[in-house]
CSV table of C-alpha atoms in Angstrom, one decimal:
chain,number,residue,atom,x,y,z
A,1,MET,CA,3.2,209.2,75.0
A,2,ILE,CA,2.4,207.3,71.8
A,3,ASP,CA,0.5,204.0,72.2
A,4,TYR,CA,2.4,202.0,69.5
A,5,LYS,CA,0.8,199.0,67.9
A,6,ASP,CA,3.1,196.3,66.5
A,7,GLY,CA,3.5,196.8,62.7
A,8,ASP,CA,3.5,193.9,60.2
A,9,SER,CA,6.5,194.4,57.9
A,10,ASP,CA,4.7,192.4,55.2
A,11,ARG,CA,2.3,195.3,54.8
A,12,LEU,CA,5.0,197.8,54.0
A,13,VAL,CA,4.5,199.0,50.5
A,14,ALA,CA,5.4,201.9,48.3
A,15,HIS,CA,3.3,205.0,48.8
A,16,GLY,CA,1.7,203.5,51.9
A,17,ARG,CA,0.9,205.4,55.1
A,18,PHE,CA,2.0,203.9,58.4
A,19,GLU,CA,1.0,205.6,61.7
A,20,ALA,CA,1.7,204.9,65.4
A,21,LEU,CA,3.3,201.6,64.6
A,22,ARG,CA,6.4,199.8,66.0
A,23,TYR,CA,8.7,197.7,63.9
A,24,VAL,CA,11.4,195.7,65.6
A,25,GLY,CA,14.0,193.4,64.0
A,26,ILE,CA,12.8,193.7,60.4
A,27,ASP,CA,14.7,193.3,57.2
A,28,VAL,CA,13.5,195.5,54.3
A,29,SER,CA,16.7,195.2,52.2
A,30,GLY,CA,16.0,195.7,48.5
A,31,TRP,CA,12.4,196.7,49.1
A,32,ASP,CA,10.8,199.5,47.1
A,33,LEU,CA,9.2,201.9,49.7
A,34,ARG,CA,9.2,205.0,47.6
A,35,GLY,CA,6.7,207.6,48.7
A,36,ALA,CA,5.9,205.7,51.9
A,37,SER,CA,5.0,207.8,55.0
A,38,PHE,CA,5.9,206.9,58.6
A,39,VAL,CA,4.3,209.1,61.2
A,40,ASP,CA,4.6,208.7,64.9
A,41,CYS,CA,6.5,205.4,64.4
A,42,ALA,CA,9.3,203.6,66.1
A,43,LEU,CA,11.8,201.5,64.1
A,44,SER,CA,14.4,199.4,65.9
A,45,ASP,CA,17.0,196.9,64.7
A,46,VAL,CA,16.2,197.4,61.1
A,47,ALA,CA,18.3,196.1,58.2
A,48,ALA,CA,17.7,198.3,55.1
A,49,HIS,CA,20.4,197.6,52.5
A,50,GLU,CA,19.5,199.1,49.2
A,51,VAL,CA,16.0,200.0,50.3
A,52,GLY,CA,14.4,202.5,48.0
A,53,LEU,CA,13.0,205.5,49.9
A,54,THR,CA,12.7,208.1,47.2
A,55,SER,CA,10.2,210.8,48.3
A,56,ALA,CA,9.4,208.9,51.5
A,57,GLU,CA,8.4,210.8,54.6
A,58,PHE,CA,9.4,210.3,58.3
A,59,ALA,CA,7.6,212.5,60.9
A,60,ASP,CA,7.8,212.3,64.7
A,61,THR,CA,9.6,209.0,64.4
A,62,THR,CA,12.5,207.3,66.2
A,63,ILE,CA,14.9,205.0,64.5
A,64,ASP,CA,17.3,202.9,66.5
A,65,ARG,CA,20.0,200.5,65.3
A,66,LEU,CA,19.4,201.0,61.6
A,67,ASN,CA,21.9,199.1,59.4
A,68,ALA,CA,21.9,200.4,55.8
A,69,PRO,CA,25.1,200.0,53.8
A,70,ILE,CA,23.3,201.7,50.9
A,71,LEU,CA,20.3,204.0,51.5
A,72,THR,CA,18.5,205.6,48.6
A,73,ALA,CA,16.2,208.4,49.8
A,74,PRO,CA,16.4,211.4,47.5
A,75,ARG,CA,13.7,214.0,47.8
A,76,SER,CA,12.6,212.4,51.1
A,77,ARG,CA,11.3,214.4,54.1
A,78,TRP,CA,12.4,214.0,57.7
A,79,GLN,CA,10.7,216.0,60.4
A,80,GLU,CA,11.1,215.6,64.2
A,81,VAL,CA,13.2,212.4,63.7
A,82,SER,CA,15.9,210.9,65.9
A,83,ILE,CA,18.3,208.3,64.6
A,84,ASP,CA,20.5,206.5,67.2
A,85,HIS,CA,23.2,203.7,67.3
A,86,SER,CA,23.0,203.3,63.5
A,87,ARG,CA,25.4,202.5,60.7
A,88,ILE,CA,24.8,204.0,57.2
A,89,GLY,CA,27.4,203.4,54.5
A,90,SER,CA,26.2,205.5,51.6
A,91,ALA,CA,23.1,207.7,51.9
A,92,GLU,CA,21.6,209.4,48.8
A,93,LEU,CA,19.7,212.2,50.4
A,94,TYR,CA,20.0,214.8,47.7
A,95,ASN,CA,17.2,217.3,47.5
A,96,ALA,CA,15.8,216.0,50.8
A,97,ASP,CA,14.2,218.1,53.5
A,98,LEU,CA,15.5,217.6,57.1
A,99,HIS,CA,13.8,219.5,59.9
A,100,ALA,CA,14.5,218.9,63.6
A,101,VAL,CA,16.6,215.8,63.0
A,102,HIS,CA,19.0,214.4,65.7
A,103,ILE,CA,21.5,211.7,64.7
A,104,SER,CA,23.5,210.3,67.6
A,105,ASN,CA,26.0,207.5,68.4
A,106,SER,CA,26.2,206.5,64.7
A,107,LYS,CA,28.8,205.7,62.0
A,108,LEU,CA,28.1,207.3,58.7
A,109,GLY,CA,30.0,206.9,55.4
A,110,TYR,CA,29.2,209.1,52.5
A,111,ILE,CA,26.1,211.3,53.2
A,112,ASN,CA,24.9,213.0,50.0
A,113,LEU,CA,22.8,216.1,51.0
A,114,ARG,CA,23.5,218.0,47.8
A,115,GLY,CA,20.7,220.5,47.2
A,116,ALA,CA,18.9,219.5,50.4
A,117,GLU,CA,17.3,221.8,52.9
A,118,LEU,CA,18.4,221.3,56.6
A,119,THR,CA,17.0,223.1,59.5
A,120,ASP,CA,17.7,222.4,63.2
A,121,VAL,CA,19.9,219.3,62.5
A,122,LEU,CA,22.3,217.9,65.2
A,123,PHE,CA,25.0,215.3,65.0
A,124,THR,CA,26.0,213.9,68.4
A,125,ASN,CA,28.9,211.5,68.9
A,126,CYS,CA,29.0,210.5,65.2
A,127,THR,CA,31.8,209.5,62.9
A,128,ILE,CA,31.2,210.7,59.4
A,129,ASP,CA,33.5,209.9,56.5
A,130,GLU,CA,32.1,212.5,54.0
A,131,LEU,CA,29.3,215.0,54.5
A,132,ASP,CA,28.4,216.6,51.1
A,133,LEU,CA,26.3,219.8,51.5
A,134,GLY,CA,27.0,221.0,48.0
A,135,GLY,CA,24.3,223.5,47.0
A,136,ALA,CA,22.3,222.8,50.2
A,137,ARG,CA,20.4,225.4,52.2
A,138,VAL,CA,21.4,224.9,55.8
A,139,SER,CA,20.1,226.7,58.9
A,140,ARG,CA,21.1,225.8,62.5
A,141,LEU,CA,23.3,222.7,62.0
A,142,ALA,CA,25.6,221.7,64.8
A,143,PHE,CA,27.9,218.9,65.9
A,144,VAL,CA,28.7,217.5,69.4
A,145,SER,CA,31.7,215.2,69.9
A,146,SER,CA,31.7,214.2,66.3
A,147,SER,CA,34.3,213.8,63.5
A,148,VAL,CA,34.0,214.6,59.8
A,149,SER,CA,36.8,213.4,57.6
A,150,THR,CA,35.6,215.5,54.6
A,151,LEU,CA,33.1,218.4,54.6
A,152,ASP,CA,32.0,219.9,51.3
A,153,THR,CA,30.1,223.2,51.4
A,154,SER,CA,30.5,224.1,47.8
A,155,ARG,CA,27.8,226.6,46.7
A,156,ALA,CA,25.9,226.0,50.0
A,157,LYS,CA,23.9,228.7,51.7
A,158,LEU,CA,24.8,228.4,55.4
A,159,ALA,CA,23.3,230.2,58.4
A,160,HIS,CA,24.1,229.5,62.1
A,161,VAL,CA,26.2,226.4,61.3
A,162,ASP,CA,28.3,225.5,64.3
A,163,LEU,CA,31.3,223.4,63.5
A,164,ARG,CA,33.0,223.7,66.9
A,165,GLY,CA,32.0,220.3,68.0
A,166,ALA,CA,33.3,218.5,64.9
A,167,GLU,CA,36.8,217.3,64.4
A,168,LEU,CA,37.4,218.3,60.8
A,169,ARG,CA,40.1,216.8,58.6
A,170,SER,CA,39.4,218.2,55.2
A,171,LEU,CA,37.2,221.0,53.8
A,172,ALA,CA,35.9,221.6,50.3
A,173,GLY,CA,34.1,224.7,49.3
A,174,LEU,CA,36.2,227.1,51.3
A,175,ASP,CA,34.7,230.1,49.5
A,176,ASP,CA,31.3,229.1,50.9
A,177,LEU,CA,31.9,228.9,54.6
A,178,ARG,CA,30.1,232.2,55.4
A,179,GLY,CA,27.6,231.5,58.1
A,180,THR,CA,29.7,229.0,60.0
A,181,THR,CA,31.3,229.2,63.5
A,182,MET,CA,34.7,227.5,64.2
A,183,THR,CA,37.2,227.5,67.0
A,184,GLY,CA,40.5,229.2,66.7
A,185,MET,CA,42.2,225.8,67.0
A,186,GLN,CA,40.1,224.5,64.1
A,187,VAL,CA,41.0,227.4,61.9
A,188,GLY,CA,44.7,226.9,62.8
A,189,GLU,CA,44.6,223.3,61.9
A,190,LEU,CA,43.1,224.1,58.6
A,191,THR,CA,45.5,226.9,57.8
A,192,PRO,CA,47.3,224.9,55.1
A,193,LEU,CA,44.0,224.5,53.2
A,194,PHE,CA,43.2,228.2,53.4
A,195,ALA,CA,46.7,229.1,52.3
A,196,GLU,CA,46.6,226.8,49.3
A,197,ARG,CA,43.1,228.0,48.3
A,198,PHE,CA,44.0,231.7,48.4
A,199,GLY,CA,47.6,231.3,47.1
A,200,ILE,CA,49.2,232.3,50.5
A,201,THR,CA,52.8,231.4,51.2
A,202,VAL,CA,53.2,230.6,54.9
A,203,ASP,CA,56.9,231.1,55.9
A,204,ASP,CA,57.9,231.3,59.5
C-alpha cells in the first residue's frame, strides 16, 4: 500500500515528476502540464478544464471525480490507471498509449483516440457519446454495462475487442470490425447499417 504524502498543487509544473503524492480538491483548469509525470499518485475531486497534458504520463495512479469539459492530452501515456466517477466532455488523446486502464462510472463526450495504442482497457458503467478509434491499434478492449452512441473503428487494427457489454447506437468503419466480438442481438440491431454499407436490400 502506498504511503501518500499530500501534494502541493502550486508545485505542479510542465515536465515535472510527481511521485507518491495525493491531490484532493484542486483546480488546474487552464494550466500547462505538458510532459508532467504522475507516478503512484492519487487524484480526487479535480477540476481540469482546458488543462494541457500533451505528452504527460500517468502510471500506477488513481483518478476519482475528475471534471474536465475539455482535456488536451495527445501523445500522453497511461499505464495501470483507474478513472472513476468522472466527467470528461472532449478528450484529445490521439497518438496516446493506454495500457491497463479502467474507466468506470463515468460520463464521456467525444473521446479522440485516433492513432492511439490501447492494451487491456476496460469501460465499466460508462456513458460515451463518441469513441473515435480511427487508425488506433487496439488489443483487449472491453465494455461492461456501458453505452456508446457512436463508435468509429475506421482503419483501426483490432484484436480481442469485446463489444458485448456495450449498447451501440451507431458504427463507423464497418469494414474494420475484424477482431471484435458482438452478440447476435447487437448484430441484428445494426443490420440496417450493414445493409446500407454493403448495398443489401432487406425485404421481408
